Coordinates of C-alpha atoms in Angstrom, one line a residue:
M4 CA -7.7 28.9 3.0
M5 CA -5.3 26.1 3.8
R6 CA -2.6 27.3 6.3
H7 CA 0.9 27.6 4.7
M8 CA 3.9 26.6 6.8
V9 CA 6.8 29.0 6.5
C10 CA 9.8 26.9 7.4
L11 CA 13.3 28.2 7.7
G12 CA 16.4 26.0 8.2
L13 CA 18.5 27.6 10.9
L14 CA 21.8 26.1 11.5
L15 CA 24.7 25.7 13.8
A16 CA 28.2 24.2 13.6
A17 CA 28.3 21.5 16.2
A18 CA 26.3 18.8 18.0
G19 CA 25.1 15.4 16.7
T20 CA 22.6 14.7 13.9
R21 CA 20.1 12.2 13.0
G22 CA 20.0 10.3 9.8
A23 CA 17.3 9.0 7.8
E24 CA 15.2 5.1 7.6
T25 CA 14.2 0.7 7.9
R26 CA 11.2 -1.3 8.2
G27 CA 11.2 -5.0 7.7
M28 CA 12.4 -8.1 9.5
Q29 CA 16.3 -7.5 10.4
S30 CA 17.1 -10.9 11.3
V31 CA 15.5 -14.3 10.2
A32 CA 16.7 -17.6 11.7
V33 CA 15.4 -21.0 11.4
E34 CA 15.6 -24.2 13.5
T35 CA 16.5 -27.4 11.4
A36 CA 15.0 -30.9 12.0
D37 CA 18.0 -31.9 13.9
G38 CA 17.8 -28.8 16.3
Q39 CA 20.5 -26.6 14.5
S40 CA 19.8 -23.0 14.4
I41 CA 20.7 -21.3 11.1
S42 CA 20.8 -17.5 10.6
L43 CA 19.3 -16.7 7.1
Y44 CA 18.6 -13.2 6.6
S45 CA 19.5 -9.8 7.9
G46 CA 16.9 -7.9 5.6
S47 CA 13.8 -8.6 3.8
H48 CA 12.8 -6.7 0.8
A49 CA 9.9 -7.1 -1.6
L50 CA 9.3 -5.4 -5.1
L51 CA 5.7 -5.6 -6.1
I52 CA 4.9 -4.5 -9.7
G53 CA 1.2 -4.2 -10.7
V54 CA 0.0 -3.4 -14.2
S55 CA -3.6 -2.7 -14.8
D56 CA -4.1 0.4 -16.9
Y57 CA -3.1 -1.0 -20.3
N58 CA -3.3 1.7 -23.0
A59 CA -2.0 0.1 -26.3
G60 CA -4.4 -2.7 -27.0
W61 CA -4.2 -5.1 -24.0
P62 CA -7.3 -5.6 -21.8
R63 CA -7.3 -3.5 -18.5
L64 CA -6.9 -5.6 -15.2
T65 CA -9.0 -3.5 -12.8
S66 CA -8.5 -5.8 -9.8
V67 CA -4.7 -5.6 -9.8
P68 CA -4.3 -2.5 -7.7
A69 CA -6.3 -4.1 -4.7
E70 CA -4.6 -7.3 -5.1
I71 CA -1.1 -5.7 -5.1
E72 CA -2.1 -3.8 -1.9
T73 CA -3.3 -7.0 -0.2
V74 CA 0.0 -8.7 -1.0
A75 CA 1.9 -5.6 0.4
V76 CA 0.0 -5.9 3.7
A77 CA 0.7 -9.7 4.0
L78 CA 4.4 -9.3 3.2
S79 CA 4.7 -6.4 5.5
A80 CA 3.2 -8.7 8.3
N81 CA 5.9 -11.2 7.3
G82 CA 8.7 -8.7 8.0
F83 CA 9.3 -7.4 4.5
L84 CA 10.1 -3.8 3.5
V85 CA 7.8 -3.3 0.5
R86 CA 8.4 -1.2 -2.6
K87 CA 5.5 -0.9 -5.2
V88 CA 5.8 0.0 -8.8
M89 CA 2.3 0.6 -10.4
N90 CA 1.5 0.8 -14.1
P91 CA 5.0 1.2 -15.4
D92 CA 5.7 1.7 -19.0
G93 CA 8.5 -0.2 -20.7
R94 CA 11.3 2.0 -19.3
A95 CA 9.8 2.2 -15.8
L96 CA 9.4 -1.5 -15.7
E97 CA 13.1 -2.2 -16.4
K98 CA 14.1 0.8 -14.1
G99 CA 12.0 -0.7 -11.2
F100 CA 13.9 -3.9 -11.4
K101 CA 17.3 -2.4 -11.7
D102 CA 16.7 0.1 -9.0
F103 CA 15.5 -2.7 -6.6
I104 CA 18.5 -4.7 -7.3
D105 CA 20.9 -1.7 -7.0
D106 CA 19.4 -0.9 -3.7
F107 CA 19.0 -4.4 -2.0
G108 CA 20.5 -7.1 -4.4
Y109 CA 24.2 -6.8 -3.4
D110 CA 23.8 -7.5 0.3
Q111 CA 24.3 -11.3 0.6
G112 CA 22.3 -11.3 3.9
N113 CA 19.1 -10.0 2.2
R114 CA 16.2 -12.1 1.0
L115 CA 14.4 -10.6 -2.1
L116 CA 11.0 -11.3 -3.2
I117 CA 9.8 -10.0 -6.7
F118 CA 6.0 -10.2 -7.3
Y119 CA 4.6 -9.2 -10.8
S120 CA 0.9 -9.0 -11.5
G121 CA -0.2 -8.2 -15.1
H122 CA -0.3 -9.6 -18.6
G123 CA 2.3 -12.1 -19.8
W124 CA 3.0 -13.3 -23.2
S125 CA 4.9 -16.2 -24.8
R126 CA 6.3 -16.7 -28.3
R127 CA 8.4 -19.1 -30.3
D128 CA 6.3 -22.0 -29.3
G129 CA 6.6 -21.1 -25.6
E130 CA 10.4 -20.8 -25.6
Q131 CA 10.4 -17.3 -24.5
G132 CA 8.2 -15.4 -22.0
Y133 CA 7.5 -11.7 -21.6
L134 CA 6.3 -9.3 -19.0
V135 CA 3.9 -6.6 -20.5
P136 CA 4.0 -3.0 -19.5
V137 CA 1.2 -0.5 -20.0
D138 CA 2.4 0.8 -23.3
A139 CA 3.3 -2.5 -25.1
P140 CA 1.2 -2.9 -28.2
D141 CA -0.6 -6.2 -29.1
P142 CA 2.2 -8.5 -30.4
T143 CA -0.2 -10.0 -32.9
K144 CA -0.4 -6.6 -34.6
D145 CA 2.8 -5.0 -33.9
E146 CA 5.5 -7.6 -32.9
K147 CA 8.5 -5.1 -33.2
G148 CA 6.8 -2.6 -31.0
F149 CA 6.0 -5.1 -28.3
L150 CA 9.6 -6.5 -28.3
R151 CA 10.9 -2.9 -27.8
K152 CA 8.7 -2.2 -24.9
S153 CA 8.4 -5.6 -23.0
V154 CA 10.8 -7.2 -20.6
T155 CA 11.9 -10.8 -21.4
M156 CA 12.1 -13.8 -18.9
A157 CA 15.6 -14.1 -20.2
Q158 CA 16.4 -10.7 -18.9
I159 CA 14.9 -11.7 -15.6
L160 CA 17.2 -14.6 -15.4
T161 CA 20.2 -12.5 -16.2
W162 CA 19.2 -10.1 -13.4
S163 CA 18.8 -13.0 -10.9
K164 CA 22.3 -14.2 -11.6
E165 CA 23.6 -10.7 -11.0
I166 CA 22.0 -10.6 -7.6
E167 CA 24.4 -11.5 -4.6
A168 CA 21.5 -11.8 -2.0
R169 CA 21.5 -15.4 -0.8
H170 CA 17.9 -16.1 -1.7
A171 CA 15.7 -14.6 -4.3
L172 CA 12.0 -15.6 -5.2
F173 CA 10.3 -14.4 -8.3
L174 CA 6.4 -14.8 -8.5
F175 CA 4.5 -14.0 -11.6
D176 CA 0.6 -13.7 -11.5
S177 CA 0.7 -14.1 -15.3
C178 CA 0.6 -16.9 -17.8
F179 CA 3.7 -17.5 -20.1
S180 CA 6.6 -19.9 -20.6
G181 CA 10.2 -19.5 -21.2
T182 CA 13.7 -20.5 -20.3
I183 CA 13.2 -20.1 -16.6
F184 CA 10.5 -22.8 -16.4
T185 CA 12.8 -25.5 -18.1
T186 CA 14.8 -25.4 -14.8
K187 CA 15.0 -27.7 -11.9
A188 CA 11.3 -28.7 -10.9
L189 CA 9.3 -29.5 -7.8
P190 CA 10.1 -32.6 -5.9
A191 CA 7.6 -35.3 -5.0
Q192 CA 7.6 -34.3 -1.4
P193 CA 8.8 -31.1 0.4
P194 CA 12.0 -31.8 2.3
Q195 CA 12.6 -31.1 6.0
I196 CA 14.4 -27.9 6.8
S197 CA 18.2 -28.7 6.8
A198 CA 21.4 -26.8 6.7
M199 CA 21.2 -27.0 2.9
I200 CA 18.5 -24.4 3.0
A201 CA 21.1 -21.6 3.7
K202 CA 22.8 -22.3 0.4
P203 CA 22.0 -19.7 -2.4
V204 CA 18.9 -20.1 -4.5
R205 CA 16.9 -18.5 -7.2
E206 CA 13.2 -19.6 -7.5
Y207 CA 10.4 -18.8 -9.9
I208 CA 6.7 -19.4 -9.8
A209 CA 4.2 -18.4 -12.4
A210 CA 0.4 -18.6 -12.3
G211 CA 0.1 -20.5 -15.7
G212 CA 1.8 -21.6 -18.7
A213 CA 2.1 -20.5 -22.4
G214 CA -1.3 -20.1 -24.0
E215 CA -3.3 -20.1 -20.8
Q216 CA -5.3 -17.1 -19.6
V217 CA -5.0 -15.6 -16.2
P218 CA -8.7 -14.6 -14.9
S219 CA -9.2 -10.9 -14.4
K220 CA -9.7 -11.5 -10.7
S221 CA -6.8 -13.5 -9.4
V222 CA -6.8 -16.8 -7.7
F223 CA -3.1 -17.2 -7.6
T224 CA -2.7 -13.9 -5.4
P225 CA -5.0 -14.9 -2.6
C226 CA -3.7 -18.5 -2.7
F227 CA -0.1 -16.9 -2.2
I228 CA -1.4 -15.0 0.8
R229 CA -3.0 -18.1 2.3
A230 CA 0.3 -20.1 1.7
I231 CA 2.6 -17.7 3.5
Q232 CA 0.2 -17.4 6.4
G233 CA 0.8 -21.1 7.1
D234 CA -1.4 -23.1 4.8
A235 CA 1.6 -24.3 2.7
D236 CA 3.5 -25.5 5.9
Y237 CA 3.3 -29.2 4.7
T238 CA 6.1 -30.2 7.1
K239 CA 4.4 -28.5 10.1
D240 CA 7.8 -26.9 11.3
G241 CA 6.7 -23.3 11.5
Y242 CA 8.1 -22.3 8.1
V243 CA 7.0 -22.2 4.4
T244 CA 9.8 -22.8 2.0
G245 CA 9.8 -21.8 -1.7
T246 CA 9.5 -25.4 -2.6
E247 CA 6.4 -25.7 -0.4
L248 CA 5.0 -22.6 -1.9
G249 CA 5.3 -24.0 -5.4
M250 CA 3.6 -27.1 -4.5
Y251 CA 0.8 -25.5 -2.7
L252 CA 0.1 -22.9 -5.5
R253 CA 0.2 -25.8 -8.1
D254 CA -2.3 -27.9 -6.2
K255 CA -4.6 -25.0 -5.1
V256 CA -4.8 -23.0 -8.3
L257 CA -5.5 -26.3 -10.2
Y258 CA -8.3 -27.2 -7.7
Y259 CA -10.2 -23.9 -8.4
N260 CA -10.4 -25.0 -12.1
T261 CA -9.5 -21.7 -13.7
G262 CA -7.7 -23.2 -16.6
Q263 CA -4.3 -22.1 -15.0
T264 CA -1.4 -24.6 -14.5
P265 CA 1.1 -23.0 -12.2
Q266 CA 4.8 -23.3 -13.1
Y267 CA 7.8 -23.6 -10.7
G268 CA 11.4 -23.7 -11.2
K269 CA 14.8 -23.3 -9.7
I270 CA 17.6 -21.9 -11.7
R271 CA 19.8 -24.6 -13.4
D272 CA 23.0 -23.5 -11.8
P273 CA 24.9 -25.7 -9.2
D274 CA 25.8 -22.4 -7.3
L275 CA 22.2 -21.2 -7.1
D276 CA 19.8 -24.2 -6.9
Q277 CA 20.7 -25.9 -3.7
G278 CA 19.0 -23.7 -1.1
D279 CA 15.4 -22.7 -0.5
F280 CA 13.5 -19.4 0.1
V281 CA 12.1 -19.3 3.7
F282 CA 8.9 -17.6 5.2
K283 CA 8.7 -17.7 8.8
I284 CA 5.1 -18.0 9.9
V285 CA 4.1 -15.0 12.0
S286 CA 1.0 -14.1 14.0
Y287 CA -0.9 -11.3 12.1
T288 CA -3.2 -9.4 14.3
G289 CA -4.5 -7.1 11.6
T290 CA -7.0 -7.8 8.9
D291 CA -7.1 -11.6 8.4
L292 CA -6.3 -11.8 4.8
S293 CA -7.3 -15.5 4.5
T294 CA -10.9 -15.0 5.5
S295 CA -13.2 -13.5 2.9
K296 CA -15.3 -14.6 0.1
L297 CA -14.2 -16.4 -3.0
P298 CA -13.7 -14.5 -6.3
E299 CA -17.2 -14.3 -8.0
F300 CA -16.3 -16.3 -11.2
L301 CA -15.4 -19.7 -9.4
P302 CA -18.1 -22.4 -9.6
P303 CA -20.0 -23.3 -6.5
S304 CA -18.1 -26.6 -6.3
A305 CA -14.9 -24.6 -5.7
A306 CA -16.3 -22.9 -2.6
S307 CA -14.4 -24.9 0.0
G308 CA -12.9 -21.9 1.8
P309 CA -12.3 -18.2 1.7
L310 CA -9.8 -16.4 -0.5
A311 CA -9.6 -12.8 -1.7
I312 CA -10.1 -9.5 0.0
T313 CA -10.2 -5.9 -0.9
L314 CA -9.0 -3.5 1.8
T315 CA -10.7 0.0 1.9
G316 CA -10.6 3.2 3.7
T317 CA -12.5 6.5 3.4
L318 CA -11.5 9.7 1.5
V319 CA -12.8 13.2 2.1
V320 CA -12.0 16.1 -0.3
K321 CA -12.7 19.7 0.6
S322 CA -12.4 22.6 -2.0
P323 CA -12.0 26.4 -1.2
A324 CA -13.9 27.2 -4.4
A325 CA -16.8 25.8 -6.5
G326 CA -15.7 23.4 -9.2
T327 CA -15.5 19.8 -9.8
V328 CA -13.7 16.9 -8.1
S329 CA -12.5 13.5 -9.7
I330 CA -10.7 10.5 -8.4
D331 CA -8.1 8.7 -10.6
G332 CA -9.6 10.2 -13.7
G333 CA -13.0 8.7 -13.1
Q334 CA -16.5 10.3 -12.8
V335 CA -16.4 14.0 -12.2
Y336 CA -18.6 15.5 -9.4
K337 CA -19.5 19.0 -8.7
I338 CA -18.4 20.6 -5.4
A339 CA -19.5 23.9 -3.8
E340 CA -17.2 26.5 -2.2
G341 CA -16.2 25.1 1.2
Q342 CA -18.0 21.8 0.6
A343 CA -16.5 18.4 1.5
L344 CA -17.2 15.3 -0.5
K345 CA -17.0 11.9 1.0
W346 CA -16.1 8.6 -0.6
E347 CA -16.5 5.4 1.3
A348 CA -15.0 2.0 0.6
V349 CA -12.0 3.4 -1.2
T350 CA -9.4 0.8 -2.3
V351 CA -6.3 1.1 0.0
G352 CA -3.3 2.5 -1.9
R353 CA -2.4 5.6 -3.9
H354 CA -5.1 7.6 -5.7
S355 CA -4.9 10.8 -7.7
V356 CA -7.4 13.6 -6.6
R357 CA -8.1 16.3 -9.1
V358 CA -10.0 19.5 -8.2
V359 CA -10.7 22.0 -11.0
S360 CA -12.3 25.6 -10.4
G361 CA -12.3 27.8 -13.6
D362 CA -8.9 28.0 -14.9
K363 CA -7.2 26.7 -11.8
T364 CA -6.3 23.0 -11.1
W365 CA -5.2 21.4 -8.0
E366 CA -4.0 17.7 -8.1
Q367 CA -2.4 15.5 -5.5
V368 CA -1.6 11.8 -5.1
V369 CA -2.8 10.5 -1.7
Q370 CA -2.4 7.3 0.2
V371 CA -5.6 5.6 1.5
R372 CA -5.0 3.3 4.6
E373 CA -7.0 0.3 5.6
G374 CA -10.0 1.4 7.8
K375 CA -8.8 5.0 8.1
A376 CA -10.5 8.3 7.0
L377 CA -8.1 10.6 5.0
E378 CA -9.2 14.3 4.8
I379 CA -7.4 16.5 2.2
A380 CA -8.1 20.1 1.4
A381 CA -7.6 21.5 -2.1
T382 CA -5.6 24.8 -2.5
F383 CA -5.2 26.8 -5.6
G384 CA -2.1 28.2 -4.0
P385 CA 1.6 28.3 -5.4
K386 CA 3.1 25.7 -7.7
A387 CA 6.0 23.4 -6.6
G388 CA 9.3 25.4 -6.7
E389 CA 7.5 28.8 -6.9
P390 CA 9.7 31.4 -5.2
L391 CA 8.8 33.9 -2.5
T392 CA 11.2 36.8 -1.6
L393 CA 10.8 38.6 1.7
D394 CA 12.1 42.0 2.6
L395 CA 13.8 42.0 5.9
G396 CA 14.6 45.6 5.8
G397 CA 18.0 47.3 5.2
G398 CA 18.3 46.0 1.8
V399 CA 18.4 42.4 3.0
N400 CA 16.0 39.8 1.5
L401 CA 15.3 36.2 2.4
E402 CA 14.2 33.7 -0.3
L403 CA 11.7 31.0 0.2
V404 CA 10.6 28.0 -2.2
W405 CA 7.2 26.3 -2.2
I406 CA 7.5 22.5 -1.4
A407 CA 4.3 20.9 -2.6
P408 CA 2.7 18.1 -0.4
G409 CA 3.6 14.4 -1.1
E410 CA 4.6 11.0 0.2
F411 CA 8.0 9.5 0.8
D412 CA 9.9 6.8 2.6
M413 CA 11.5 8.4 5.7
G414 CA 14.5 6.7 7.2
S415 CA 17.1 4.5 5.6
P416 CA 17.1 1.0 4.5
A417 CA 19.2 -1.6 6.5
S418 CA 21.6 -1.9 3.5
E419 CA 22.7 1.8 3.7
R420 CA 26.3 2.1 4.9
E421 CA 26.9 4.0 8.1
R422 CA 23.2 4.2 9.0
D423 CA 22.2 4.3 12.6
S424 CA 19.8 1.6 14.2
D425 CA 17.2 4.3 14.9
E426 CA 16.6 5.1 11.2
V427 CA 13.5 2.9 10.9
Q428 CA 12.2 3.3 7.4
H429 CA 8.4 4.2 7.2
S430 CA 6.0 5.8 4.9
V431 CA 5.1 9.5 5.5
T432 CA 2.5 11.5 3.8
L433 CA 2.6 15.3 4.1
T434 CA -0.9 16.5 3.2
K435 CA 0.0 20.2 3.3
G436 CA 2.6 22.2 1.3
F437 CA 5.0 24.6 2.8
W438 CA 7.4 27.4 2.2
M439 CA 11.1 26.7 3.0
G440 CA 14.2 28.8 3.1
K441 CA 16.0 28.4 -0.2
T442 CA 19.2 28.5 1.8
E443 CA 20.4 28.3 5.3
V444 CA 19.8 31.6 7.2
T445 CA 22.8 33.7 6.6
Q446 CA 24.8 35.8 9.1
R447 CA 23.6 38.9 7.3
Q448 CA 19.9 37.9 7.5
Y449 CA 20.3 37.0 11.3
Q450 CA 22.1 40.3 12.1
Q451 CA 19.4 42.3 10.3
L452 CA 16.5 40.8 12.3
V453 CA 18.1 40.1 15.8
G454 CA 20.7 42.8 15.8
S455 CA 23.7 40.5 16.7
N456 CA 25.8 37.7 15.0
P457 CA 26.9 34.9 17.3
S458 CA 28.8 33.0 14.6
Y459 CA 32.3 31.7 15.2
F460 CA 33.1 31.8 11.4
Q461 CA 32.4 35.7 10.9
N462 CA 35.5 35.8 8.8
A463 CA 33.4 33.6 6.2
G464 CA 31.3 36.8 5.4
G465 CA 27.8 37.8 5.7
D466 CA 26.6 35.3 3.1
A467 CA 27.9 32.4 5.3
P468 CA 25.4 30.6 7.4
V469 CA 24.7 31.8 10.9
E470 CA 26.0 29.2 13.5
H471 CA 26.3 28.9 17.3
V472 CA 22.5 29.4 17.3
S473 CA 20.4 27.6 19.9
W474 CA 17.1 26.1 19.3
D475 CA 15.6 28.9 21.4
D476 CA 17.5 31.4 19.4
A477 CA 16.1 29.9 16.2
K478 CA 12.5 30.2 17.5
A479 CA 13.1 33.8 18.5
F480 CA 14.4 34.5 15.0
C481 CA 11.2 32.9 13.5
A482 CA 9.0 35.1 15.9
K483 CA 10.9 38.2 14.8
M484 CA 10.6 37.3 11.1
A485 CA 6.7 36.8 11.5
Q486 CA 6.4 40.3 13.0
I487 CA 8.7 42.1 10.5
C488 CA 7.2 40.3 7.4
T489 CA 3.5 40.8 8.3
G490 CA 1.7 41.6 5.0
Q491 CA 4.4 39.9 2.9
L492 CA 3.4 36.3 3.9
P493 CA 0.4 34.6 2.4
A494 CA -2.8 34.9 4.7
G495 CA -2.9 32.3 7.4
S496 CA 0.8 31.6 7.3
R497 CA 2.9 31.2 10.4
V498 CA 6.6 31.2 10.6
A499 CA 8.3 28.1 12.2
L500 CA 11.1 25.7 12.0
P501 CA 10.4 22.6 9.7
T502 CA 9.4 19.4 11.3
E503 CA 11.8 16.6 10.9
A504 CA 9.5 15.0 8.3
Q505 CA 9.4 18.2 6.4
W506 CA 13.0 18.7 6.5
E507 CA 13.8 15.2 5.2
Y508 CA 11.2 15.3 2.5
A509 CA 12.6 18.6 1.4
C510 CA 16.1 17.2 1.5
R511 CA 15.5 14.0 -0.3
A512 CA 13.6 16.0 -3.1
G513 CA 12.1 12.7 -4.5
T514 CA 15.4 10.6 -4.3
R515 CA 15.9 7.4 -2.3
T516 CA 19.5 7.4 -2.2
P517 CA 21.7 8.5 1.0
F518 CA 22.2 11.9 -0.5
H519 CA 20.1 13.9 -3.1
Y520 CA 23.3 13.8 -5.1
G521 CA 23.2 10.1 -5.2
T522 CA 25.0 7.3 -3.3
Q523 CA 28.4 9.1 -3.0
L524 CA 29.5 12.4 -1.4
D525 CA 32.6 14.4 -1.6
S526 CA 33.8 17.8 -0.8
A527 CA 33.2 19.0 -4.4
K528 CA 29.5 18.6 -3.7
A529 CA 29.1 19.9 0.0
N530 CA 31.3 21.5 2.7
F531 CA 32.5 18.9 5.1
N532 CA 35.7 17.1 6.1
G533 CA 36.7 15.8 2.7
N534 CA 39.1 13.4 4.2
Y535 CA 36.1 11.2 5.0
P536 CA 34.1 10.9 1.8
Y537 CA 31.1 8.6 1.5
G538 CA 30.2 5.7 -0.8
G539 CA 33.6 5.2 -2.4
A540 CA 34.0 8.8 -3.5
A541 CA 37.5 10.3 -3.8
K542 CA 39.1 12.2 -0.8
G543 CA 38.9 16.0 -1.1
V544 CA 39.6 19.0 1.0
Y545 CA 38.7 20.0 4.6
R546 CA 38.2 23.7 4.6
K547 CA 37.7 24.1 8.3
T548 CA 35.3 26.9 7.9
T549 CA 31.8 27.5 6.6
V550 CA 31.3 28.8 3.0
P551 CA 28.7 31.1 1.6
V552 CA 25.4 29.6 1.2
G553 CA 24.5 28.3 -2.3
S554 CA 28.0 27.4 -3.2
Y555 CA 27.1 24.0 -4.3
A556 CA 24.4 22.7 -6.6
A557 CA 20.7 22.9 -5.5
N558 CA 18.5 19.6 -5.1
A559 CA 15.5 19.0 -7.4
F560 CA 13.3 21.2 -5.1
G561 CA 15.6 24.2 -5.5
L562 CA 17.0 24.1 -2.0
Y563 CA 20.7 24.6 -1.2
D564 CA 23.1 23.1 1.4
M565 CA 20.9 20.4 2.6
H566 CA 24.1 18.4 3.1
G567 CA 27.1 19.9 4.7
N568 CA 28.1 23.4 5.9
V569 CA 26.2 23.4 9.1
L570 CA 23.5 21.5 10.9
E571 CA 19.9 22.7 10.9
W572 CA 17.4 22.9 13.7
C573 CA 13.9 21.2 13.3
E574 CA 10.8 21.8 15.3
D575 CA 10.6 18.3 16.8
W576 CA 11.7 16.8 20.0
S577 CA 14.1 13.8 19.2
G578 CA 12.4 10.5 19.4
D579 CA 12.0 7.0 18.0
Y580 CA 10.5 6.7 14.4
P581 CA 7.2 4.8 14.1
A582 CA 7.2 1.4 12.3
A583 CA 3.9 2.1 10.5
A584 CA 2.9 4.8 7.9
V585 CA 2.0 8.2 9.3
S586 CA 0.6 11.5 8.0
D587 CA 2.0 14.9 9.0
P588 CA 4.1 13.6 11.9
T589 CA 5.5 16.1 14.6
G590 CA 7.5 13.9 16.7
P591 CA 7.1 13.1 20.4
S592 CA 5.3 15.8 22.6
S593 CA 8.3 16.1 24.9
G594 CA 11.9 15.1 25.2
S595 CA 15.4 16.0 26.3
A596 CA 16.8 17.1 22.8
R597 CA 15.5 18.8 19.7
V598 CA 16.2 17.3 16.3
L599 CA 19.3 18.5 14.3
R600 CA 19.6 17.5 10.5
G601 CA 22.1 18.1 7.8

């Protein structure tokens, strides 16, 4: 049986804490033709939207997930922090745009790239274009239903004007027309980099026009990747601008004779059409995304160079009981008790694994990495949020909550106020679930197990958190709890402090904001010095003491006091965050200080 981690957040009332998050190029500067240095971007953010699993009448686009993952790898190599939205319905598509703009669109130092791959549609003789979510019906059969679900290019134009980031580039691997593409067009020749490039700009590129068909396997996407790796650097200055990208995609996609005519435009606004988006050509030492075979549908005459690639990894699934296994709702395979099934050449990205045994079902979304083998073990254990109450003796109980495994972005984006420079944002996958204390360990619970109460704020009462507890004290409490609660814990469990990754995953509870409450924090939501609220919240009170645990609202995982009251010990040594994605991290093997959070 998979080992359960029983994690207890022990706390103390002093010492520094560590925040959460960014990946992405933090500064981009360019050299102009006359030798001037211009600082362009402080942050680089990309939103990738892939729509493939259409369910209301549109043909499925099976190659889109792999193409989106390939774009993500290329943009990460170019310094972008990448966010993906896959197979959104109408509401999720709109929310994806809005959340991305809310998080990154109001920092003038950012560059934003939005890449959409899916079906597009034009109506009114090409005057209006639409992005098509998975649940949009066929407009030739249900036009009203389609209009209710789809996102118009006019709405994209409105959002692009609301953005305050200096440069924004929108790319659509779709065919449609609309108001955006009646804007300022491509010049005859790309201009040299000059100081003008720093002015604000909104640029748009689409794979084709109204009435054209995008092939099921994209040519636009691999051409885009080759372009930003340097093929579109017409002026040979070490940069690829949005203008050069538009020219390159127009020429290359036309060359491959797919029936597409890429469209390019700058917004027709004197305040937003003078600058140019800039990619700095970087040396990429990973998979060479520009060297693989052409899409199979291209005629032999087009085979003048390599284009598309599918990145793959390996997935191994183990089951504790006989049953069946399926990946992404596909073919169902039988699996014996204790058996492990192996899938080779699994497309890089997220996949849903489902194991069924009798009336029990285990399902988990996993992240397959390029060239890596991911092993996961199914367990028919607790459900997310399921409680477990332990009897500590003397009428004192301690409540735990089951935290299901999952993936999240650990750290904080560069745009987050008051963040520390070490909060490098990176993807973390927790492959195992764990029990975690529903509240901070109380003075009463600590007294019952250890026989003493070191707290300074004893007047706050037995239900207030224990504080003035060292890391060694916290570990001793865990050892005592494991001894006292033998027989009450699930088989194979051990009692430990949470790792920092487990703590932050549990604290965020599926949110991406600075706090699980949102972007603001005041003393009505947590116990801290209310004279210093966060995010524009109103000033509150400073209680100068701890308060009973559970005095404020729980997060979505059912955990209390993850913000405020007292700091909480983690198992890890303090150290730098990795820049790349990781699974089940445990921090450095040694160090000078243990991690405190909260």
